[in-house]
Amino acid sequence: MFAKFKTSLPNVDGKVFAITGTTSGTGFVAAQTVAELGGEVLLLNRASSRATASLEKLRAAVPGAK
């Protein structure tokens, strides 16, 4: 999913990304992609059960990500 997005990004290793709307959709995909490529992701969501679930899902998908 979104393979072209992943391959079109420059080197993100060690860079920090602040991403909004990461509970679903494009924001979630962007956060997961950056994490997979070695970037550090700041999830900018309102506190909610959806935000907590999204964080848990990202941690499961990309163990050891920042």
XYZ file of N, CA, C and O in Angstrom:
264
model
N 0.843 -1.178 0.000
C 0.000 0.000 0.000
C 0.893 1.247 0.000
O 1.828 1.335 0.783
N 0.635 2.181 -0.844
C 1.386 3.423 -0.949
C 2.870 3.176 -1.229
O 3.733 3.868 -0.717
N 3.161 2.173 -2.061
C 4.550 1.818 -2.359
C 5.309 2.977 -3.003
O 6.483 3.196 -2.694
N 4.655 3.731 -3.870
C 5.322 4.849 -4.538
C 5.720 5.917 -3.520
O 6.794 6.512 -3.614
N 4.868 6.161 -2.534
C 5.176 7.124 -1.474
C 6.457 6.701 -0.757
O 7.363 7.495 -0.553
N 6.537 5.437 -0.402
C 7.690 4.934 0.349
C 8.975 5.055 -0.462
O 10.008 5.467 0.061
N 8.912 4.715 -1.730
C 10.128 4.754 -2.552
C 10.518 6.166 -2.976
O 11.656 6.399 -3.368
N 9.597 7.114 -2.888
C 9.905 8.477 -3.320
C 10.490 9.340 -2.202
O 10.988 10.433 -2.472
N 10.467 8.858 -0.970
C 11.004 9.651 0.134
C 12.526 9.662 0.098
O 13.153 8.660 -0.220
N 13.123 10.815 0.461
C 14.582 10.836 0.601
C 14.964 10.076 1.867
O 14.091 9.607 2.604
N 16.232 9.995 2.164
C 16.699 9.323 3.368
C 16.119 10.023 4.600
O 16.345 11.215 4.810
N 15.377 9.291 5.417
C 14.765 9.862 6.613
C 15.446 9.377 7.888
O 15.085 9.779 8.982
N 16.443 8.528 7.748
C 17.111 7.947 8.901
C 17.639 9.031 9.832
O 18.376 9.922 9.403
N 17.216 8.977 11.097
C 17.683 9.925 12.094
C 16.976 11.269 12.088
O 17.258 12.108 12.935
N 16.066 11.500 11.189
C 15.321 12.756 11.137
C 14.037 12.620 11.954
O 13.532 11.528 12.170
N 13.496 13.755 12.414
C 12.286 13.771 13.230
C 11.137 14.340 12.410
O 11.279 15.382 11.768
N 9.977 13.653 12.459
C 8.789 14.056 11.718
C 7.622 14.210 12.684
O 7.329 13.299 13.453
N 6.953 15.349 12.635
C 5.737 15.570 13.406
C 4.568 15.363 12.446
O 4.435 16.082 11.457
N 3.731 14.361 12.736
C 2.653 13.995 11.814
C 1.327 14.063 12.550
O 1.155 13.475 13.616
N 0.375 14.772 11.966
C -0.955 14.897 12.552
C -1.886 13.832 11.980
O -1.626 13.270 10.923
N -2.956 13.572 12.695
C -3.986 12.676 12.186
C -3.519 11.267 11.965
O -3.854 10.643 10.954
N -2.760 10.717 12.901
C -2.191 9.393 12.703
C -3.081 8.257 13.201
O -2.643 7.111 13.256
N -4.332 8.560 13.524
C -5.217 7.490 13.997
C -5.754 6.645 12.851
O -6.256 5.545 13.085
N -5.651 7.148 11.621
C -6.118 6.378 10.468
C -5.638 7.044 9.182
O -5.041 8.113 9.211
N -5.916 6.407 8.089
C -5.701 6.992 6.767
C -4.273 7.389 6.459
O -3.309 6.737 6.858
N -4.140 8.488 5.747
C -2.857 8.955 5.252
C -1.877 9.250 6.377
O -0.688 8.940 6.267
N -2.347 9.844 7.458
C -1.472 10.144 8.589
C -0.860 8.891 9.185
O 0.327 8.849 9.501
N -1.673 7.843 9.325
C -1.160 6.578 9.860
C -0.134 5.971 8.917
O 0.927 5.523 9.338
N -0.443 5.963 7.627
C 0.484 5.402 6.624
C 1.795 6.183 6.624
O 2.877 5.593 6.569
N 1.711 7.504 6.697
C 2.926 8.323 6.720
C 3.761 8.011 7.954
O 4.988 7.849 7.855
N 3.128 7.905 9.108
C 3.843 7.600 10.346
C 4.513 6.233 10.270
O 5.683 6.075 10.638
N 3.797 5.247 9.790
C 4.355 3.896 9.690
C 5.505 3.864 8.696
O 6.546 3.259 8.957
N 5.358 4.526 7.575
C 6.393 4.534 6.545
C 7.666 5.189 7.055
O 8.767 4.654 6.892
N 7.534 6.344 7.681
C 8.699 7.048 8.217
C 9.385 6.194 9.277
O 10.612 6.081 9.304
N 8.606 5.568 10.142
C 9.177 4.704 11.175
C 9.913 3.521 10.557
O 11.011 3.162 10.998
N 9.334 2.919 9.539
C 9.981 1.783 8.863
C 11.306 2.180 8.227
O 12.230 1.370 8.145
N 11.399 3.424 7.789
C 12.614 3.896 7.113
C 13.641 4.493 8.077
O 14.665 5.007 7.646
N 13.359 4.440 9.387
C 14.334 4.881 10.381
C 14.171 6.285 10.901
O 15.009 6.770 11.663
N 13.105 6.961 10.522
C 12.845 8.293 11.058
C 12.175 8.207 12.414
O 11.580 7.193 12.774
N 12.283 9.274 13.185
C 11.600 9.369 14.470
C 10.279 10.090 14.244
O 10.243 11.125 13.573
N 9.190 9.547 14.789
C 7.866 10.086 14.522
C 7.236 10.628 15.800
O 7.159 9.935 16.816
N 6.777 11.880 15.743
C 5.974 12.466 16.813
C 4.526 12.405 16.354
O 4.173 12.996 15.331
N 3.695 11.683 17.083
C 2.292 11.540 16.717
C 1.501 12.682 17.342
O 1.441 12.790 18.566
N 0.920 13.523 16.514
C 0.175 14.679 17.006
C -1.323 14.412 16.892
O -1.941 14.691 15.871
N -1.870 13.840 17.945
C -3.295 13.522 18.006
C -3.853 14.011 19.335
O -3.127 14.095 20.324
N -5.146 14.263 19.362
C -5.793 14.533 20.646
C -5.806 13.234 21.443
O -5.900 12.145 20.876
N -5.710 13.353 22.744
C -5.761 12.166 23.602
C -7.108 11.477 23.425
O -8.155 12.104 23.563
N -7.079 10.193 23.068
C -8.306 9.428 22.872
C -7.964 7.951 22.802
O -6.800 7.573 22.675
N -8.975 7.130 22.855
C -8.749 5.692 22.720
C -8.248 5.364 21.312
O -7.448 4.442 21.137
N -8.681 6.124 20.323
C -8.197 5.918 18.947
C -6.707 6.215 18.842
O -5.965 5.498 18.166
N -6.255 7.281 19.515
C -4.835 7.631 19.491
C -4.002 6.546 20.168
O -2.942 6.157 19.666
N -4.490 6.028 21.276
C -3.788 4.962 21.988
C -3.721 3.703 21.130
O -2.668 3.067 21.021
N -4.827 3.347 20.498
C -4.872 2.168 19.633
C -3.927 2.331 18.448
O -3.243 1.379 18.043
N -3.864 3.519 17.885
C -2.973 3.792 16.753
C -1.518 3.620 17.164
O -0.724 3.006 16.441
N -1.154 4.138 18.319
C 0.211 4.001 18.815
C 0.564 2.531 19.020
O 1.636 2.082 18.612
N -0.327 1.774 19.599
C -0.091 0.342 19.818
C 0.068 -0.395 18.491
O 0.942 -1.256 18.345
N -0.761 -0.046 17.517
C -0.684 -0.675 16.196
C 0.648 -0.348 15.511
O 1.278 -1.220 14.905
N 1.090 0.894 15.628
C 2.371 1.287 15.041
C 3.532 0.570 15.722
O 4.462 0.111 15.065
N 3.477 0.467 17.043
C 4.538 -0.233 17.770
C 4.612 -1.710 17.372
O 5.701 -2.272 17.298
N 3.467 -2.315 17.138
C 3.433 -3.725 16.720
C 3.965 -3.877 15.293
O 4.671 -4.838 14.981
N 3.637 -2.917 14.427
C 4.044 -2.996 13.025
C 5.524 -2.693 12.834
O 6.160 -3.247 11.931
N 6.075 -1.817 13.685
C 7.478 -1.400 13.535
C 8.147 -1.460 14.914
O 8.383 -0.436 15.545
N 8.446 -2.669 15.385
C 9.081 -2.798 16.701
C 10.408 -2.044 16.763
O 11.174 -2.044 15.809
N 10.619 -1.367 17.861
C 11.878 -0.639 18.043
C 11.890 0.734 17.408
O 12.889 1.456 17.525
N 10.819 1.133 16.768
C 10.773 2.473 16.151
C 10.688 3.530 17.234
O 10.234 3.277 18.343
N 11.132 4.722 16.888
C 11.047 5.852 17.818
C 9.835 6.681 17.474
O 9.533 6.921 16.353
